[in-house]
Structure formats: C-alpha cells, structure tokens
Amino acid sequence: MTTWLSALAGGVLIGLAATLLLWLNGRVAGVSGIFNGVIFPNKGDVAWRYAFLIGLIVAGGAYMAFVPGAPLPRTDYSRTALLAAGLLVGFGTRMGNGCTSGHGVCGLARLSLRSFVAVLTFMATAMATTFLVKHVLS
C-alpha cells in the first residue's frame, strides 16, 4: 500500500472511530480526557474508557505485527527523557484543556474556534521544537 493511501485509510478510520464514539456514546474521542477518566473514575463511566485505550494499544500492536514494513517504535531514548516528555505532555493537555486528538480530530470537526487555536499552537510548537532539535542543538 502506498504511503498516502495508508495515511488516508488511517485518517478515515480515526474519523470513523471518533464519529461512532460521539454518536453511540455521546463522548468526544480525546485520548487525554479518556485516560483522565480512568485515573479519576466516575462510577459507571469506566468500562468504555478501558475498552477504548486497550483498543488503541491492541490496534497499534496488530499493525506492527501484521503489516510488512510497518515502522517500529524507537528504543534509543532514555527513560528519564521519556518520563519528562510524558509529564510535559500531560501538563500541556491540562493547560490546553485537551489533547491533539480531542482538539485536532473532534474539535476541528465541530468547527470549534478554541480547538483551531489549540491546533495552531500544537503545530507551531512542534515545528519550533523540531527546528531546535534538528538544526540548532545537533
């Protein structure tokens, strides 16, 4: 499968999953919010969250296991750097009141101005970070 075709298929599947979660469960597919609901659960609102998160992990593992030439995760990062990055991402999703999936997939689809500003901020920060790491610090 060509790169653009697999990217298109992935985007369609993400959009379909987000749409089905909203239609069938009345919930937005923002991964940080779903994870937050597992960490700080409300009674009767946990099972679907676990199912969603387990589905993300299983689908990623299945893709790596069954698709020839699928990219594998990098293993050359220090655990300390990964922990720091995870904490920074968690802090950022709290500050931004959502993550890239919530704002980028669901918020933009609902034409949310707040999500549009958040996605612009995510993208600008990602570009600046990549430039710094690749061209200034290396």
Short mmCIF file of N, CA and C in Angstrom, two decimals:
data_model
loop_
_atom_site.label_atom_id
_atom_site.label_comp_id
_atom_site.label_asym_id
_atom_site.label_seq_id
_atom_site.Cartn_x
_atom_site.Cartn_y
_atom_site.Cartn_z
N MET A 1 0.86 -1.18 0.00
CA MET A 1 0.00 0.00 0.00
C MET A 1 0.90 1.24 0.00
N THR A 2 0.60 2.18 -0.84
CA THR A 2 1.42 3.40 -0.89
C THR A 2 1.25 4.21 0.37
N THR A 3 2.22 5.07 0.63
CA THR A 3 2.21 5.85 1.87
C THR A 3 0.99 6.74 1.98
N TRP A 4 0.63 7.45 0.92
CA TRP A 4 -0.51 8.36 1.01
C TRP A 4 -1.82 7.58 1.18
N LEU A 5 -1.88 6.39 0.59
CA LEU A 5 -3.09 5.60 0.71
C LEU A 5 -3.26 5.05 2.13
N SER A 6 -2.17 4.61 2.74
CA SER A 6 -2.27 4.12 4.12
C SER A 6 -2.56 5.28 5.07
N ALA A 7 -2.01 6.46 4.79
CA ALA A 7 -2.32 7.63 5.62
C ALA A 7 -3.79 8.01 5.48
N LEU A 8 -4.31 7.96 4.27
CA LEU A 8 -5.73 8.25 4.04
C LEU A 8 -6.61 7.24 4.76
N ALA A 9 -6.27 5.96 4.65
CA ALA A 9 -7.05 4.93 5.33
C ALA A 9 -7.02 5.13 6.84
N GLY A 10 -5.85 5.45 7.38
CA GLY A 10 -5.74 5.70 8.81
C GLY A 10 -6.58 6.89 9.24
N GLY A 11 -6.55 7.95 8.47
CA GLY A 11 -7.35 9.14 8.78
C GLY A 11 -8.84 8.85 8.75
N VAL A 12 -9.26 8.07 7.76
CA VAL A 12 -10.68 7.71 7.65
C VAL A 12 -11.09 6.86 8.86
N LEU A 13 -10.24 5.91 9.25
CA LEU A 13 -10.57 5.06 10.39
C LEU A 13 -10.62 5.86 11.70
N ILE A 14 -9.70 6.81 11.86
CA ILE A 14 -9.73 7.66 13.06
C ILE A 14 -11.00 8.50 13.08
N GLY A 15 -11.34 9.09 11.95
CA GLY A 15 -12.57 9.89 11.86
C GLY A 15 -13.81 9.05 12.10
N LEU A 16 -13.83 7.84 11.57
CA LEU A 16 -14.97 6.95 11.77
C LEU A 16 -15.09 6.55 13.24
N ALA A 17 -13.97 6.22 13.87
CA ALA A 17 -14.00 5.84 15.29
C ALA A 17 -14.47 7.01 16.15
N ALA A 18 -13.98 8.22 15.86
CA ALA A 18 -14.40 9.40 16.64
C ALA A 18 -15.88 9.67 16.44
N THR A 19 -16.35 9.53 15.22
CA THR A 19 -17.77 9.76 14.92
C THR A 19 -18.65 8.73 15.62
N LEU A 20 -18.25 7.46 15.56
CA LEU A 20 -19.04 6.42 16.21
C LEU A 20 -19.08 6.59 17.72
N LEU A 21 -17.94 6.97 18.32
CA LEU A 21 -17.93 7.19 19.77
C LEU A 21 -18.88 8.33 20.14
N LEU A 22 -18.90 9.38 19.34
CA LEU A 22 -19.79 10.51 19.62
C LEU A 22 -21.25 10.11 19.41
N TRP A 23 -21.55 9.44 18.30
CA TRP A 23 -22.94 9.05 18.01
C TRP A 23 -23.46 8.01 18.98
N LEU A 24 -22.66 7.01 19.27
CA LEU A 24 -23.14 5.87 20.06
C LEU A 24 -23.00 6.05 21.57
N ASN A 25 -22.04 6.90 21.98
CA ASN A 25 -21.77 7.03 23.40
C ASN A 25 -21.88 8.48 23.89
N GLY A 26 -22.01 9.41 22.96
CA GLY A 26 -22.11 10.81 23.33
C GLY A 26 -20.82 11.38 23.88
N ARG A 27 -19.68 10.76 23.55
CA ARG A 27 -18.39 11.17 24.09
C ARG A 27 -17.44 11.59 22.98
N VAL A 28 -16.58 12.55 23.31
CA VAL A 28 -15.55 13.01 22.37
C VAL A 28 -14.32 12.13 22.52
N ALA A 29 -13.72 11.76 21.41
CA ALA A 29 -12.56 10.86 21.41
C ALA A 29 -11.26 11.61 21.68
N GLY A 30 -11.19 12.30 22.79
CA GLY A 30 -9.95 12.94 23.22
C GLY A 30 -9.23 12.00 24.15
N VAL A 31 -8.08 11.51 23.74
CA VAL A 31 -7.40 10.45 24.47
C VAL A 31 -7.00 10.90 25.88
N SER A 32 -6.54 12.13 26.04
CA SER A 32 -6.14 12.57 27.38
C SER A 32 -7.35 12.63 28.32
N GLY A 33 -8.49 13.04 27.82
CA GLY A 33 -9.70 13.06 28.64
C GLY A 33 -10.19 11.66 28.97
N ILE A 34 -10.07 10.75 28.01
CA ILE A 34 -10.46 9.36 28.25
C ILE A 34 -9.54 8.75 29.30
N PHE A 35 -8.24 8.99 29.17
CA PHE A 35 -7.27 8.47 30.14
C PHE A 35 -7.50 9.10 31.52
N ASN A 36 -7.79 10.39 31.56
CA ASN A 36 -8.07 11.06 32.82
C ASN A 36 -9.26 10.42 33.53
N GLY A 37 -10.26 9.98 32.77
CA GLY A 37 -11.42 9.32 33.35
C GLY A 37 -11.12 7.94 33.90
N VAL A 38 -10.01 7.34 33.48
CA VAL A 38 -9.56 6.07 34.05
C VAL A 38 -8.81 6.33 35.35
N ILE A 39 -8.01 7.38 35.36
CA ILE A 39 -7.22 7.72 36.56
C ILE A 39 -8.14 8.25 37.67
N PHE A 40 -9.09 9.10 37.31
CA PHE A 40 -10.06 9.66 38.26
C PHE A 40 -11.46 9.24 37.83
N PRO A 41 -11.84 7.99 38.12
CA PRO A 41 -13.07 7.43 37.55
C PRO A 41 -14.35 7.95 38.22
N ASN A 42 -15.40 7.99 37.41
CA ASN A 42 -16.77 8.19 37.89
C ASN A 42 -17.49 6.85 37.76
N LYS A 43 -18.28 6.52 38.74
CA LYS A 43 -18.97 5.24 38.72
C LYS A 43 -19.81 5.08 37.46
N GLY A 44 -19.65 3.93 36.81
CA GLY A 44 -20.42 3.62 35.61
C GLY A 44 -19.89 4.26 34.34
N ASP A 45 -18.72 4.90 34.44
CA ASP A 45 -18.18 5.61 33.27
C ASP A 45 -16.75 5.17 32.98
N VAL A 46 -16.43 3.92 33.28
CA VAL A 46 -15.04 3.49 33.15
C VAL A 46 -14.84 2.42 32.08
N ALA A 47 -15.79 1.50 31.93
CA ALA A 47 -15.60 0.35 31.04
C ALA A 47 -15.30 0.77 29.61
N TRP A 48 -16.05 1.71 29.07
CA TRP A 48 -15.83 2.13 27.70
C TRP A 48 -14.46 2.79 27.56
N ARG A 49 -14.00 3.48 28.61
CA ARG A 49 -12.68 4.13 28.58
C ARG A 49 -11.57 3.09 28.48
N TYR A 50 -11.66 2.04 29.32
CA TYR A 50 -10.68 0.96 29.24
C TYR A 50 -10.71 0.31 27.86
N ALA A 51 -11.90 0.05 27.35
CA ALA A 51 -12.03 -0.58 26.04
C ALA A 51 -11.38 0.28 24.96
N PHE A 52 -11.60 1.58 25.02
CA PHE A 52 -11.02 2.49 24.03
C PHE A 52 -9.50 2.46 24.10
N LEU A 53 -8.95 2.60 25.30
CA LEU A 53 -7.49 2.64 25.47
C LEU A 53 -6.84 1.30 25.11
N ILE A 54 -7.46 0.20 25.51
CA ILE A 54 -6.93 -1.11 25.15
C ILE A 54 -6.98 -1.30 23.64
N GLY A 55 -8.06 -0.82 23.01
CA GLY A 55 -8.17 -0.89 21.56
C GLY A 55 -7.06 -0.13 20.85
N LEU A 56 -6.67 1.02 21.39
CA LEU A 56 -5.56 1.77 20.80
C LEU A 56 -4.27 0.96 20.83
N ILE A 57 -4.01 0.35 21.98
CA ILE A 57 -2.77 -0.42 22.14
C ILE A 57 -2.79 -1.68 21.27
N VAL A 58 -3.90 -2.40 21.28
CA VAL A 58 -4.02 -3.63 20.50
C VAL A 58 -3.93 -3.33 19.01
N ALA A 59 -4.59 -2.28 18.56
CA ALA A 59 -4.56 -1.94 17.13
C ALA A 59 -3.14 -1.58 16.69
N GLY A 60 -2.43 -0.80 17.52
CA GLY A 60 -1.05 -0.46 17.18
C GLY A 60 -0.16 -1.69 17.13
N GLY A 61 -0.33 -2.58 18.11
CA GLY A 61 0.45 -3.82 18.12
C GLY A 61 0.13 -4.71 16.93
N ALA A 62 -1.15 -4.81 16.59
CA ALA A 62 -1.55 -5.62 15.44
C ALA A 62 -0.98 -5.05 14.14
N TYR A 63 -0.97 -3.74 14.02
CA TYR A 63 -0.41 -3.12 12.83
C TYR A 63 1.07 -3.47 12.70
N MET A 64 1.81 -3.32 13.80
CA MET A 64 3.25 -3.64 13.75
C MET A 64 3.48 -5.13 13.49
N ALA A 65 2.60 -5.99 14.01
CA ALA A 65 2.80 -7.43 13.87
C ALA A 65 2.42 -7.95 12.48
N PHE A 66 1.40 -7.37 11.87
CA PHE A 66 0.86 -7.97 10.65
C PHE A 66 1.07 -7.19 9.36
N VAL A 67 1.54 -5.94 9.46
CA VAL A 67 1.77 -5.16 8.24
C VAL A 67 3.27 -5.20 7.92
N PRO A 68 3.63 -5.80 6.80
CA PRO A 68 5.05 -5.87 6.45
C PRO A 68 5.64 -4.46 6.28
N GLY A 69 6.80 -4.26 6.88
CA GLY A 69 7.48 -2.97 6.75
C GLY A 69 6.92 -1.87 7.63
N ALA A 70 6.03 -2.21 8.54
CA ALA A 70 5.47 -1.20 9.45
C ALA A 70 6.59 -0.62 10.31
N PRO A 71 6.57 0.68 10.52
CA PRO A 71 7.63 1.26 11.35
C PRO A 71 7.51 0.78 12.79
N LEU A 72 8.66 0.52 13.39
CA LEU A 72 8.69 0.08 14.78
C LEU A 72 9.05 1.25 15.68
N PRO A 73 8.62 1.22 16.94
CA PRO A 73 8.96 2.31 17.84
C PRO A 73 10.47 2.39 18.07
N ARG A 74 10.96 3.60 18.26
CA ARG A 74 12.38 3.78 18.57
C ARG A 74 12.63 3.35 20.01
N THR A 75 13.81 2.82 20.25
CA THR A 75 14.16 2.37 21.60
C THR A 75 15.40 3.07 22.13
N ASP A 76 15.88 4.08 21.43
CA ASP A 76 17.14 4.70 21.83
C ASP A 76 16.96 5.97 22.67
N TYR A 77 15.79 6.17 23.24
CA TYR A 77 15.57 7.31 24.13
C TYR A 77 15.79 6.89 25.57
N SER A 78 16.29 7.81 26.38
CA SER A 78 16.47 7.49 27.79
C SER A 78 15.10 7.47 28.47
N ARG A 79 14.97 6.63 29.47
CA ARG A 79 13.71 6.54 30.21
C ARG A 79 13.41 7.85 30.93
N THR A 80 14.45 8.53 31.39
CA THR A 80 14.26 9.81 32.07
C THR A 80 13.67 10.84 31.11
N ALA A 81 14.20 10.90 29.88
CA ALA A 81 13.68 11.84 28.89
C ALA A 81 12.24 11.50 28.53
N LEU A 82 11.93 10.22 28.41
CA LEU A 82 10.55 9.82 28.10
C LEU A 82 9.60 10.19 29.23
N LEU A 83 10.03 10.00 30.48
CA LEU A 83 9.21 10.37 31.62
C LEU A 83 8.98 11.88 31.65
N ALA A 84 10.03 12.64 31.41
CA ALA A 84 9.90 14.11 31.39
C ALA A 84 8.97 14.54 30.26
N ALA A 85 9.13 13.93 29.09
CA ALA A 85 8.27 14.27 27.96
C ALA A 85 6.81 13.95 28.26
N GLY A 86 6.56 12.79 28.86
CA GLY A 86 5.20 12.42 29.22
C GLY A 86 4.57 13.38 30.21
N LEU A 87 5.35 13.81 31.21
CA LEU A 87 4.84 14.77 32.18
C LEU A 87 4.55 16.12 31.52
N LEU A 88 5.43 16.54 30.60
CA LEU A 88 5.20 17.81 29.90
C LEU A 88 3.95 17.73 29.01
N VAL A 89 3.77 16.62 28.35
CA VAL A 89 2.57 16.45 27.52
C VAL A 89 1.32 16.47 28.40
N GLY A 90 1.36 15.77 29.52
CA GLY A 90 0.23 15.78 30.44
C GLY A 90 -0.08 17.19 30.95
N PHE A 91 0.96 17.93 31.29
CA PHE A 91 0.79 19.32 31.73
C PHE A 91 0.19 20.16 30.60
N GLY A 92 0.68 19.97 29.39
CA GLY A 92 0.17 20.73 28.24
C GLY A 92 -1.27 20.42 27.92
N THR A 93 -1.66 19.16 28.05
CA THR A 93 -3.06 18.83 27.76
C THR A 93 -3.99 19.41 28.81
N ARG A 94 -3.51 19.53 30.04
CA ARG A 94 -4.31 20.19 31.08
C ARG A 94 -4.42 21.68 30.78
N MET A 95 -3.30 22.31 30.41
CA MET A 95 -3.32 23.74 30.10
C MET A 95 -4.21 24.04 28.89
N GLY A 96 -4.12 23.17 27.88
CA GLY A 96 -4.88 23.37 26.64
C GLY A 96 -6.29 22.83 26.70
N ASN A 97 -6.67 22.27 27.86
CA ASN A 97 -8.00 21.70 28.04
C ASN A 97 -8.30 20.65 26.98
N GLY A 98 -7.31 19.82 26.67
CA GLY A 98 -7.49 18.75 25.70
C GLY A 98 -6.20 18.44 24.97
N CYS A 99 -6.21 17.35 24.23
CA CYS A 99 -5.02 16.90 23.52
C CYS A 99 -5.22 17.04 22.01
N THR A 100 -4.23 16.57 21.28
CA THR A 100 -4.30 16.70 19.82
C THR A 100 -5.48 15.93 19.24
N SER A 101 -5.81 14.79 19.82
CA SER A 101 -6.94 14.03 19.28
C SER A 101 -8.26 14.73 19.59
N GLY A 102 -8.38 15.25 20.79
CA GLY A 102 -9.62 15.94 21.15
C GLY A 102 -9.82 17.21 20.36
N HIS A 103 -8.79 18.04 20.31
CA HIS A 103 -8.90 19.30 19.57
C HIS A 103 -8.77 19.09 18.06
N GLY A 104 -7.75 18.32 17.66
CA GLY A 104 -7.45 18.19 16.23
C GLY A 104 -8.45 17.37 15.45
N VAL A 105 -8.92 16.29 16.03
CA VAL A 105 -9.87 15.43 15.31
C VAL A 105 -11.30 15.86 15.59
N CYS A 106 -11.64 15.93 16.86
CA CYS A 106 -13.04 16.18 17.23
C CYS A 106 -13.40 17.66 17.24
N GLY A 107 -12.53 18.49 17.82
CA GLY A 107 -12.83 19.92 17.91
C GLY A 107 -12.90 20.60 16.55
N LEU A 108 -11.93 20.29 15.68
CA LEU A 108 -11.96 20.89 14.34
C LEU A 108 -13.18 20.43 13.56
N ALA A 109 -13.55 19.17 13.74
CA ALA A 109 -14.74 18.66 13.04
C ALA A 109 -16.01 19.38 13.49
N ARG A 110 -16.01 19.87 14.74
CA ARG A 110 -17.16 20.61 15.25
C ARG A 110 -17.02 22.11 15.01
N LEU A 111 -15.97 22.51 14.27
CA LEU A 111 -15.68 23.92 13.94
C LEU A 111 -15.49 24.77 15.19
N SER A 112 -14.82 24.20 16.20
CA SER A 112 -14.56 24.91 17.44
C SER A 112 -13.38 25.88 17.26
N LEU A 113 -13.61 27.15 17.55
CA LEU A 113 -12.54 28.15 17.45
C LEU A 113 -11.44 27.84 18.47
N ARG A 114 -11.82 27.44 19.67
CA ARG A 114 -10.82 27.10 20.69
C ARG A 114 -9.93 25.96 20.21
N SER A 115 -10.51 24.96 19.56
CA SER A 115 -9.72 23.84 19.04
C SER A 115 -8.83 24.29 17.90
N PHE A 116 -9.30 25.19 17.07
CA PHE A 116 -8.49 25.71 15.97
C PHE A 116 -7.25 26.41 16.52
N VAL A 117 -7.43 27.24 17.53
CA VAL A 117 -6.30 27.94 18.16
C VAL A 117 -5.36 26.93 18.82
N ALA A 118 -5.92 25.93 19.48
CA ALA A 118 -5.09 24.90 20.12
C ALA A 118 -4.26 24.14 19.10
N VAL A 119 -4.87 23.75 17.98
CA VAL A 119 -4.15 23.00 16.95
C VAL A 119 -3.04 23.87 16.34
N LEU A 120 -3.33 25.15 16.10
CA LEU A 120 -2.27 26.06 15.61
C LEU A 120 -1.11 26.13 16.60
N THR A 121 -1.44 26.17 17.88
CA THR A 121 -0.41 26.21 18.92
C THR A 121 0.39 24.91 18.94
N PHE A 122 -0.29 23.77 18.86
CA PHE A 122 0.41 22.47 18.81
C PHE A 122 1.37 22.42 17.64
N MET A 123 0.88 22.80 16.48
CA MET A 123 1.70 22.71 15.27
C MET A 123 2.89 23.66 15.32
N ALA A 124 2.67 24.88 15.76
CA ALA A 124 3.77 25.85 15.84
C ALA A 124 4.82 25.37 16.84
N THR A 125 4.38 24.84 17.96
CA THR A 125 5.31 24.33 18.97
C THR A 125 6.08 23.13 18.43
N ALA A 126 5.41 22.24 17.73
CA ALA A 126 6.08 21.07 17.16
C ALA A 126 7.12 21.48 16.12
N MET A 127 6.77 22.45 15.28
CA MET A 127 7.72 22.91 14.27
C MET A 127 8.93 23.59 14.91
N ALA A 128 8.69 24.41 15.91
CA ALA A 128 9.79 25.10 16.59
C ALA A 128 10.69 24.10 17.31
N THR A 129 10.09 23.11 17.96
CA THR A 129 10.87 22.09 18.66
C THR A 129 11.71 21.28 17.69
N THR A 130 11.11 20.87 16.58
CA THR A 130 11.84 20.10 15.57
C THR A 130 12.99 20.92 15.01
N PHE A 131 12.77 22.18 14.72
CA PHE A 131 13.84 23.03 14.22
C PHE A 131 14.97 23.14 15.22
N LEU A 132 14.61 23.37 16.49
CA LEU A 132 15.65 23.47 17.52
C LEU A 132 16.46 22.19 17.65
N VAL A 133 15.76 21.07 17.72
CA VAL A 133 16.46 19.78 17.92
C VAL A 133 17.29 19.40 16.72
N LYS A 134 16.75 19.58 15.53
CA LYS A 134 17.43 19.13 14.31
C LYS A 134 18.51 20.10 13.82
N HIS A 135 18.30 21.40 14.01
CA HIS A 135 19.20 22.37 13.38
C HIS A 135 20.00 23.22 14.34
N VAL A 136 19.54 23.38 15.55
CA VAL A 136 20.26 24.26 16.49
C VAL A 136 21.05 23.43 17.50
N LEU A 137 20.44 22.43 18.09
CA LEU A 137 21.09 21.65 19.14
C LEU A 137 21.93 20.49 18.65
N SER A 138 21.79 20.12 17.39
CA SER A 138 22.53 18.94 16.90
C SER A 138 23.89 19.29 16.35
#
